[in-house]
Amino acid sequence: MSKSPVLILGARSDIGMAVAHAYAAQGRPVQLAARNADSLEPQKTDLELRYSVPVSLHEFDALALEEHERFADALPELPGIAVCAVGFMGEQGESETSPAAAAQVLRSNFEGPASILSELASRFEQRGSGTLVGISSVAGERGRATNYVYGAAKAGFTAFLSGLRNRLARKGVHVVTVLPGFVATQMTEGMDLPDKLTAQPGEVARAITDATAKQKNVVYVRPVWRLIMLIIRNIPEGVFKKMSI
Amino acid sequence: MRGLSGWGNYPVAQAQLLAPRSEAELQRLITDSPSVIARGNGRAYGDSAVGVPATLHMRHFNKMISFDAETGLLVAESGVLLGDIISAFLPRGWFPLVVPGTKFVTLGGAIAADVHGKNHHKDGSFRSGLDWVEVMGPDGTVRRCSAEENTELFNWTAGGMGLTGVILRAAIRLRRVPSAWIRQDTIPAANLDAAIEIFERSAAATYSVAWIDCLAGGDNLGRSLVMLGEHALLQDLSYDQAARPFAIPRASNRTVPPVFPSFALNRYSVRAFNAAYYWAGARKAGRQITGYDSFFFPLDALLGWNRIYGRKGFAQFQCVLPLDSARAGLRALLEAISAAGQGSFLAVLKRLGAQNSAFSFPMEGYTLALDFPVNRRSLQLMQDLDRITIAHGGRFYLAKDSRMSRDTLRAADPRAAEYAGMRQMSGLHPSFQSAQSQRLSL
C-alpha cells in the first residue's frame, strides 16, 4: 500500500521545507503549498531526487480565505497529514502603531491558519482519519511587551488547535500543537538568540514526524521550553508587568 | 561578529557570518564586502573557511539539481553534504568516486580542498570524479569551468581552498557499486618497513589505509594495521545481507560530552589506547564484511569527537612525502613524535598515487596525518615535523593546517608562490581571503 501524502502549508519557510524533507525521507509523497508555488520547482526536484517520492506544487495564500475551500477541493488527493507552517512575525513597533501591520500579523498567524485547517478538518472528519499539525509558538503562552501582537495571534492559534483537537478526538482525527521556542530560520536571522535554546529547523521537523507517529498532543521542540514557560506563565502579573523579558 | 573556528576549534577568529539564500544576495555580499571566503559545514580543521571580517555560510545552497541514472552524473549545489548524496544514491546502487574520512563535508568544500580518499592510489583525488564546477567570481559573474572550458580556473579551483571564488554548483560522477558493504582485510604490520611493503604489494586493492601507532618506538616504530577494502559483491555477503544489499542496520550515533575532561588525555592514556587498539586489531586480523560507514567514516559515528581535545582545541599535521624519500622521512617523523611522547589518537598512513595538479595536495608517495591537542610543546613538535617534511621534499595539506607559517609553505611548495601570483594578477586576491590565506600570503 502506498503511503498517503503529507501537505505542507507554508512550504517556503525553513521549517516547512525541513518538514517536507523529514516526511519525504520516510517515503511519503509531499504536497508543497505556498504563494508563487511555481518558484518551488528547484525544491520539488531536490526532494524527488533525494527521496524518490512524488512531489506536487500547489498555489496557496493563507490570507486569501475565500480561496481556501477551492484549494482543499483541488488537491489531487486528500492528504493523510497536513502541517501548517504558515507564520509571519512582523515588527512589534510597527504593529503597535499601524493597525494594518497588526492585522497582517494577526491574520497570518491566526485567521489564515485557522481557516485552512478548518477546511481540512471537515474533510478529515468526513473521512474519519488524518492528522492536523499546527505550528504555534511559546510566544502565545504569555504576552510580552516585545512581541505581544505576534504572541496574541499565536495564543489564538494555540486555543484554536486545542478546541479542534477536542472536537475531532472522537472522530478519528488527531491534532498536534507544536510549540517551537527559538528556531534558527530566515525569520529570526540576525537576532541574537541563545544557542542552547535555539533549535534548527530539522529538529522541529523531527519533533513533528515523531509527534504524528506517536499521536502526541502538545509538543515543545526543546523540552527545556516546557519548564521555561511554566515559570513565565506563573510569574504574578504584578511582578511580570515590571519585568522586561 | 562571533567567534568562528574550524573543526579543530583552533584558532578562533572574530568573524561575521553571512548566510545568503540566493545568487543575487551572494553577488551583493561578494561585491560589497572587502573580502569573503565561503564556508561549507566547517570540517576543515583550521582557518581555511574562516574569513575575517566576512565568512559566507553556504549551507542554504543545498539542493540537488539533476541525476542521470545512465551515467551516474549528479548535478548539485555546493552546500549539499556528501552524506546526503550517499543517503540518496547508495540505496540505488551509486557511490561517490572519492570520499574523504568524513561524510559531513559539503560538495563545495570537497572540491575546494580537492579531498582524497582511501582509493587515491587508484582513482586520484575528488577532481577525478568532477565534470564541471560553477564559480562566482569577484564581480559576481558565474563561470562554468571544466577540463575543456575555462580550464585554468578549473585547475586552480580544485584544491584552490575557495580562493578562486565561491563554488555554487558542480557535476560529479558517481560509481556503480554492488552493495553498501565493504569486504575488508586487516593486515597487522609490525613496523614501518612492513607497513610500506604491504602497501606496495596491495596496489591493486581499491581502498587502502593504515592506522599507525605513532607512540611505538624502537623495533616497533611505525607499527600499523593496514586495512584494504573492496565494495562487497553479492557472493561476499550473508544470505540476509544479500537479500537487501543496500540496507545497512543503522548504528546509533554517540555524542562526546561538550567538554571532555583534559586529564583523560595524556601521554599514558594515549599510549595505552594506541597499544590496545593495535593488539585488538591484530587479533582480529583477516577478512570481514563491514558497513560502508564504519569503513569510510569511522569517526563520524562519534559526533563531536573534536571536543575530546577540550577547550583549547587541537591541530592536525598532515604531510605527503615523495615515494623515493618516504621511508626515511616517515622514520624521521615517527622518531620525532615518539621521542616527544606527544600522542595522537588518530594517526593515519596512506599510499597516494600519482597526481599533477595546480595546487591540490596529493602527490605520489606516502601521507601521514596526526592530531595533537594544542599546547606549547605540541606546536613546537609540529614545527619540527614541518622541517623534517621539507628536508625530505614533502608538502602539507591546507585543509588540515591551522598554524603553518608563510615561509614553511613557500619552502615546501613552489606552487604556492605561483598561486599567489595568479591571484594577484587576476584580481581574485582582494575579494577572496581566508584567515589561512592571509596567514600564508596566498
PDB file of C-alpha atoms in Angstrom, chain B residues 187-199 201 210-214 216-226 278-279 327 330-331 334 349 366:
ATOM      1  CA  ILE B 187      46.795  -6.867   7.992  1.00  0.00           C
ATOM      2  CA  PRO B 188      48.983  -6.119  11.022  1.00  0.00           C
ATOM      3  CA  ALA B 189      52.394  -4.652  10.242  1.00  0.00           C
ATOM      4  CA  ALA B 190      54.999  -4.972  12.974  1.00  0.00           C
ATOM      5  CA  ASN B 191      56.822  -1.825  11.928  1.00  0.00           C
ATOM      6  CA  LEU B 192      57.119   0.855   9.255  1.00  0.00           C
ATOM      7  CA  ASP B 193      59.030  -1.272   6.738  1.00  0.00           C
ATOM      8  CA  ALA B 194      56.409  -3.983   6.980  1.00  0.00           C
ATOM      9  CA  ALA B 195      53.613  -1.447   6.502  1.00  0.00           C
ATOM     10  CA  ILE B 196      55.235   0.024   3.404  1.00  0.00           C
ATOM     11  CA  GLU B 197      55.813  -3.421   1.996  1.00  0.00           C
ATOM     12  CA  ILE B 198      52.112  -4.266   2.440  1.00  0.00           C
ATOM     13  CA  PHE B 199      51.056  -1.030   0.719  1.00  0.00           C
ATOM     14  CA  ARG B 201      52.151  -5.120  -2.836  1.00  0.00           C
ATOM     15  CA  ALA B 210      46.719   2.205   7.704  1.00  0.00           C
ATOM     16  CA  TRP B 211      46.137   3.186  11.254  1.00  0.00           C
ATOM     17  CA  ILE B 212      49.573   3.735  12.749  1.00  0.00           C
ATOM     18  CA  ASP B 213      50.678   3.638  16.386  1.00  0.00           C
ATOM     19  CA  CYS B 214      52.760   6.784  16.431  1.00  0.00           C
ATOM     20  CA  ALA B 216      55.594   2.899  19.465  1.00  0.00           C
ATOM     21  CA  GLY B 217      59.364   3.218  19.260  1.00  0.00           C
ATOM     22  CA  GLY B 218      62.435   1.072  18.660  1.00  0.00           C
ATOM     23  CA  ASP B 219      61.763  -2.104  16.697  1.00  0.00           C
ATOM     24  CA  ASN B 220      58.048  -1.336  16.816  1.00  0.00           C
ATOM     25  CA  LEU B 221      58.403   2.093  15.205  1.00  0.00           C
ATOM     26  CA  GLY B 222      55.587   2.548  12.725  1.00  0.00           C
ATOM     27  CA  ARG B 223      53.611  -0.451  13.962  1.00  0.00           C
ATOM     28  CA  SER B 224      50.377  -0.374  11.973  1.00  0.00           C
ATOM     29  CA  LEU B 225      47.164  -2.036  10.986  1.00  0.00           C
ATOM     30  CA  VAL B 226      46.779  -1.865   7.231  1.00  0.00           C
ATOM     31  CA  TYR B 278      46.854  -2.271  17.762  1.00  0.00           C
ATOM     32  CA  TRP B 279      46.576  -5.547  19.654  1.00  0.00           C
ATOM     33  CA  ARG B 327      60.672   5.663   4.036  1.00  0.00           C
ATOM     34  CA  LEU B 330      58.398   8.762   7.770  1.00  0.00           C
ATOM     35  CA  ARG B 331      61.012   7.202  10.006  1.00  0.00           C
ATOM     36  CA  LEU B 334      57.808   8.965  13.751  1.00  0.00           C
ATOM     37  CA  LEU B 349      49.235   6.439   6.931  1.00  0.00           C
ATOM     38  CA  TYR B 366      53.053   8.454   1.476  1.00  0.00           C
TER      39      TYR B 366
END
